[in-house]
Amino acid sequence: MSTFTTRTLDVTTGSAETVADLTSDCTAFLRDVADGRDGLLNLFVPHATAGIAILETGAGSDDDLLAALHDLLPADNRWRHRHGTPGHGRDHVLPALIPPHATLPIIDGRMALGTWQSVCLVDTNRDNPDRTVRLSFLG
C-alpha cells in the first residue's frame, strides 16, 4: 500500500543570488516518512522566480551556475516585466530554464543521487528572501 506525505520547508535565501543546498533537508524528511521504502520524492517551489536543480555543490559548480544564469539572463533593463529591482524580469524567466520542481527516485528510503549530486533551490530574486519548498513522498 502506498502512502503520500508532504511537508514544507521555509528557506531564507537573503539578498544575493543563491544556490541553497537542500539535500540534508530532503534526507531528514525521508528519514521521518519513507521508513526504508522505495518511492518518489517530489520537490516544488510555489514561486514565479525560483527553481530546483540537481547539481554538484561546493566545488564551484553552484557559482558557475549563477554566472551562467547571469550571462543568459542579464540583470538589465531589456525585460518587459519591470517591477522590483532593475533587471527583475530575468527572475521571472528563470523557471523556464530551471523548473520549479524535481522528482527523484527513492530506493530503500534514500535518494538515488549520483556521487556528487545535490538537491538545490536556485533563487536569483533579490527582492524576496523568503521561500517555501514543498517536499512530497509517495511510496
PDB file of C-alpha atoms in Angstrom:
ATOM      1  CA  MET A   1       0.000   0.000   0.000  1.00  0.00           C
ATOM      2  CA  SER A   2       1.404   3.403  -0.988  1.00  0.00           C
ATOM      3  CA  THR A   3       1.337   6.458   1.221  1.00  0.00           C
ATOM      4  CA  PHE A   4       1.627  10.122   0.370  1.00  0.00           C
ATOM      5  CA  THR A   5       3.262  12.516   2.833  1.00  0.00           C
ATOM      6  CA  THR A   6       4.096  16.172   2.364  1.00  0.00           C
ATOM      7  CA  ARG A   7       5.954  18.845   4.335  1.00  0.00           C
ATOM      8  CA  THR A   8       7.068  22.383   3.622  1.00  0.00           C
ATOM      9  CA  LEU A   9      10.466  23.919   4.224  1.00  0.00           C
ATOM     10  CA  ASP A  10      10.895  27.624   4.856  1.00  0.00           C
ATOM     11  CA  VAL A  11      14.158  28.780   3.294  1.00  0.00           C
ATOM     12  CA  THR A  12      15.695  32.235   3.691  1.00  0.00           C
ATOM     13  CA  THR A  13      17.861  32.978   0.673  1.00  0.00           C
ATOM     14  CA  GLY A  14      18.908  36.502   1.627  1.00  0.00           C
ATOM     15  CA  SER A  15      19.566  39.443  -0.645  1.00  0.00           C
ATOM     16  CA  ALA A  16      22.049  37.762  -3.002  1.00  0.00           C
ATOM     17  CA  GLU A  17      21.563  35.305  -5.841  1.00  0.00           C
ATOM     18  CA  THR A  18      21.680  31.882  -4.216  1.00  0.00           C
ATOM     19  CA  VAL A  19      22.048  28.175  -4.796  1.00  0.00           C
ATOM     20  CA  ALA A  20      20.857  26.692  -1.490  1.00  0.00           C
ATOM     21  CA  ASP A  21      21.643  23.024  -0.879  1.00  0.00           C
ATOM     22  CA  LEU A  22      18.515  21.208   0.341  1.00  0.00           C
ATOM     23  CA  THR A  23      19.977  17.688   0.314  1.00  0.00           C
ATOM     24  CA  SER A  24      20.203  17.338   4.095  1.00  0.00           C
ATOM     25  CA  ASP A  25      16.618  18.646   4.465  1.00  0.00           C
ATOM     26  CA  CYS A  26      15.419  16.049   1.951  1.00  0.00           C
ATOM     27  CA  THR A  27      17.377  13.311   3.734  1.00  0.00           C
ATOM     28  CA  ALA A  28      15.823  14.282   7.088  1.00  0.00           C
ATOM     29  CA  PHE A  29      12.328  14.311   5.575  1.00  0.00           C
ATOM     30  CA  LEU A  30      12.824  10.843   4.077  1.00  0.00           C
ATOM     31  CA  ARG A  31      14.219   9.522   7.356  1.00  0.00           C
ATOM     32  CA  ASP A  32      10.954  10.606   9.002  1.00  0.00           C
ATOM     33  CA  VAL A  33       8.493   9.394   6.362  1.00  0.00           C
ATOM     34  CA  ALA A  34       9.942   6.809   3.965  1.00  0.00           C
ATOM     35  CA  ASP A  35      10.598   4.064   6.532  1.00  0.00           C
ATOM     36  CA  GLY A  36      13.059   2.339   4.174  1.00  0.00           C
ATOM     37  CA  ARG A  37      10.531   2.121   1.326  1.00  0.00           C
ATOM     38  CA  ASP A  38      11.023   2.737  -2.366  1.00  0.00           C
ATOM     39  CA  GLY A  39       9.103   5.597  -3.939  1.00  0.00           C
ATOM     40  CA  LEU A  40       9.367   9.098  -5.334  1.00  0.00           C
ATOM     41  CA  LEU A  41      10.351  12.389  -3.744  1.00  0.00           C
ATOM     42  CA  ASN A  42       8.941  15.475  -5.400  1.00  0.00           C
ATOM     43  CA  LEU A  43      10.123  18.999  -4.617  1.00  0.00           C
ATOM     44  CA  PHE A  44       8.084  22.002  -5.686  1.00  0.00           C
ATOM     45  CA  VAL A  45       8.740  25.726  -5.241  1.00  0.00           C
ATOM     46  CA  PRO A  46       5.481  27.726  -5.420  1.00  0.00           C
ATOM     47  CA  HIS A  47       7.276  30.883  -6.560  1.00  0.00           C
ATOM     48  CA  ALA A  48       7.437  32.515 -10.006  1.00  0.00           C
ATOM     49  CA  THR A  49      11.141  33.352  -9.614  1.00  0.00           C
ATOM     50  CA  ALA A  50      12.885  30.233  -8.239  1.00  0.00           C
ATOM     51  CA  GLY A  51      13.706  26.703  -9.349  1.00  0.00           C
ATOM     52  CA  ILE A  52      15.016  23.320  -8.242  1.00  0.00           C
ATOM     53  CA  ALA A  53      18.275  21.971  -9.686  1.00  0.00           C
ATOM     54  CA  ILE A  54      20.270  18.791  -9.213  1.00  0.00           C
ATOM     55  CA  LEU A  55      23.972  19.611  -9.380  1.00  0.00           C
ATOM     56  CA  GLU A  56      27.323  19.352  -7.666  1.00  0.00           C
ATOM     57  CA  THR A  57      27.878  21.961  -4.960  1.00  0.00           C
ATOM     58  CA  GLY A  58      30.918  23.129  -3.040  1.00  0.00           C
ATOM     59  CA  ALA A  59      33.405  22.702  -5.887  1.00  0.00           C
ATOM     60  CA  GLY A  60      32.414  25.856  -7.741  1.00  0.00           C
ATOM     61  CA  SER A  61      29.542  24.444  -9.820  1.00  0.00           C
ATOM     62  CA  ASP A  62      26.963  26.393  -7.832  1.00  0.00           C
ATOM     63  CA  ASP A  63      28.828  29.642  -8.541  1.00  0.00           C
ATOM     64  CA  ASP A  64      29.279  28.566 -12.178  1.00  0.00           C
ATOM     65  CA  LEU A  65      25.517  28.064 -12.457  1.00  0.00           C
ATOM     66  CA  LEU A  66      24.834  31.566 -11.130  1.00  0.00           C
ATOM     67  CA  ALA A  67      27.442  33.006 -13.529  1.00  0.00           C
ATOM     68  CA  ALA A  68      25.875  31.140 -16.471  1.00  0.00           C
ATOM     69  CA  LEU A  69      22.425  32.403 -15.498  1.00  0.00           C
ATOM     70  CA  HIS A  70      23.795  35.933 -15.298  1.00  0.00           C
ATOM     71  CA  ASP A  71      25.212  35.537 -18.828  1.00  0.00           C
ATOM     72  CA  LEU A  72      21.975  34.028 -20.178  1.00  0.00           C
ATOM     73  CA  LEU A  73      19.648  36.314 -18.233  1.00  0.00           C
ATOM     74  CA  PRO A  74      21.421  39.632 -17.605  1.00  0.00           C
ATOM     75  CA  ALA A  75      20.050  41.837 -14.833  1.00  0.00           C
ATOM     76  CA  ASP A  76      19.469  44.855 -17.054  1.00  0.00           C
ATOM     77  CA  ASN A  77      16.533  46.784 -18.482  1.00  0.00           C
ATOM     78  CA  ARG A  78      15.848  44.597 -21.533  1.00  0.00           C
ATOM     79  CA  TRP A  79      12.957  42.814 -19.790  1.00  0.00           C
ATOM     80  CA  ARG A  80       9.309  43.772 -20.307  1.00  0.00           C
ATOM     81  CA  HIS A  81       8.436  42.625 -16.793  1.00  0.00           C
ATOM     82  CA  ARG A  82       9.744  45.681 -14.922  1.00  0.00           C
ATOM     83  CA  HIS A  83       8.596  45.829 -11.294  1.00  0.00           C
ATOM     84  CA  GLY A  84      11.090  45.413  -8.455  1.00  0.00           C
ATOM     85  CA  THR A  85      14.858  45.652  -8.647  1.00  0.00           C
ATOM     86  CA  PRO A  86      16.255  46.674 -12.085  1.00  0.00           C
ATOM     87  CA  GLY A  87      16.506  43.555 -14.235  1.00  0.00           C
ATOM     88  CA  HIS A  88      13.974  41.661 -12.103  1.00  0.00           C
ATOM     89  CA  GLY A  89      12.201  40.464 -15.261  1.00  0.00           C
ATOM     90  CA  ARG A  90      15.008  37.925 -15.681  1.00  0.00           C
ATOM     91  CA  ASP A  91      13.966  36.288 -12.419  1.00  0.00           C
ATOM     92  CA  HIS A  92      10.565  35.530 -13.934  1.00  0.00           C
ATOM     93  CA  VAL A  93      12.230  33.772 -16.890  1.00  0.00           C
ATOM     94  CA  LEU A  94      14.408  31.594 -14.619  1.00  0.00           C
ATOM     95  CA  PRO A  95      11.778  28.841 -14.019  1.00  0.00           C
ATOM     96  CA  ALA A  96      11.632  28.186 -17.771  1.00  0.00           C
ATOM     97  CA  LEU A  97      15.316  27.168 -17.576  1.00  0.00           C
ATOM     98  CA  ILE A  98      15.448  25.757 -14.044  1.00  0.00           C
ATOM     99  CA  PRO A  99      11.993  24.344 -13.369  1.00  0.00           C
ATOM    100  CA  PRO A 100      10.238  24.892 -10.051  1.00  0.00           C
ATOM    101  CA  HIS A 101      10.109  21.144  -9.435  1.00  0.00           C
ATOM    102  CA  ALA A 102      12.109  17.918  -9.442  1.00  0.00           C
ATOM    103  CA  THR A 103      11.180  14.283  -8.868  1.00  0.00           C
ATOM    104  CA  LEU A 104      13.780  11.854  -7.535  1.00  0.00           C
ATOM    105  CA  PRO A 105      13.737   8.071  -7.165  1.00  0.00           C
ATOM    106  CA  ILE A 106      13.880   6.819  -3.579  1.00  0.00           C
ATOM    107  CA  ILE A 107      15.420   3.386  -3.012  1.00  0.00           C
ATOM    108  CA  ASP A 108      15.320   1.834   0.454  1.00  0.00           C
ATOM    109  CA  GLY A 109      14.279   5.202   1.878  1.00  0.00           C
ATOM    110  CA  ARG A 110      17.204   7.147   0.380  1.00  0.00           C
ATOM    111  CA  MET A 111      17.567   9.435  -2.617  1.00  0.00           C
ATOM    112  CA  ALA A 112      19.172   7.652  -5.552  1.00  0.00           C
ATOM    113  CA  LEU A 113      21.516  10.546  -6.323  1.00  0.00           C
ATOM    114  CA  GLY A 114      24.846  10.272  -8.066  1.00  0.00           C
ATOM    115  CA  THR A 115      28.046  10.636  -6.041  1.00  0.00           C
ATOM    116  CA  TRP A 116      28.378  14.384  -6.493  1.00  0.00           C
ATOM    117  CA  GLN A 117      24.742  15.353  -6.940  1.00  0.00           C
ATOM    118  CA  SER A 118      22.896  17.642  -4.531  1.00  0.00           C
ATOM    119  CA  VAL A 119      19.318  18.908  -4.491  1.00  0.00           C
ATOM    120  CA  CYS A 120      19.304  22.718  -4.639  1.00  0.00           C
ATOM    121  CA  LEU A 121      16.988  25.689  -4.591  1.00  0.00           C
ATOM    122  CA  VAL A 122      18.082  28.265  -7.178  1.00  0.00           C
ATOM    123  CA  ASP A 123      16.940  31.798  -6.400  1.00  0.00           C
ATOM    124  CA  THR A 124      18.100  34.857  -8.338  1.00  0.00           C
ATOM    125  CA  ASN A 125      15.361  37.145  -6.966  1.00  0.00           C
ATOM    126  CA  ARG A 126      16.988  39.553  -4.512  1.00  0.00           C
ATOM    127  CA  ASP A 127      13.588  41.157  -3.764  1.00  0.00           C
ATOM    128  CA  ASN A 128      12.121  38.118  -1.965  1.00  0.00           C
ATOM    129  CA  PRO A 129      14.390  36.434   0.601  1.00  0.00           C
ATOM    130  CA  ASP A 130      11.732  34.057   1.994  1.00  0.00           C
ATOM    131  CA  ARG A 131      10.982  30.891   0.051  1.00  0.00           C
ATOM    132  CA  THR A 132       8.835  27.819   0.589  1.00  0.00           C
ATOM    133  CA  VAL A 133       9.751  24.396  -0.773  1.00  0.00           C
ATOM    134  CA  ARG A 134       7.166  21.605  -0.650  1.00  0.00           C
ATOM    135  CA  LEU A 135       8.566  18.082  -0.209  1.00  0.00           C
ATOM    136  CA  SER A 136       6.236  15.194  -1.063  1.00  0.00           C
ATOM    137  CA  PHE A 137       6.971  11.465  -0.733  1.00  0.00           C
ATOM    138  CA  LEU A 138       4.933   8.824  -2.496  1.00  0.00           C
ATOM    139  CA  GLY A 139       5.941   5.319  -1.561  1.00  0.00           C
TER     140      GLY A 139
END
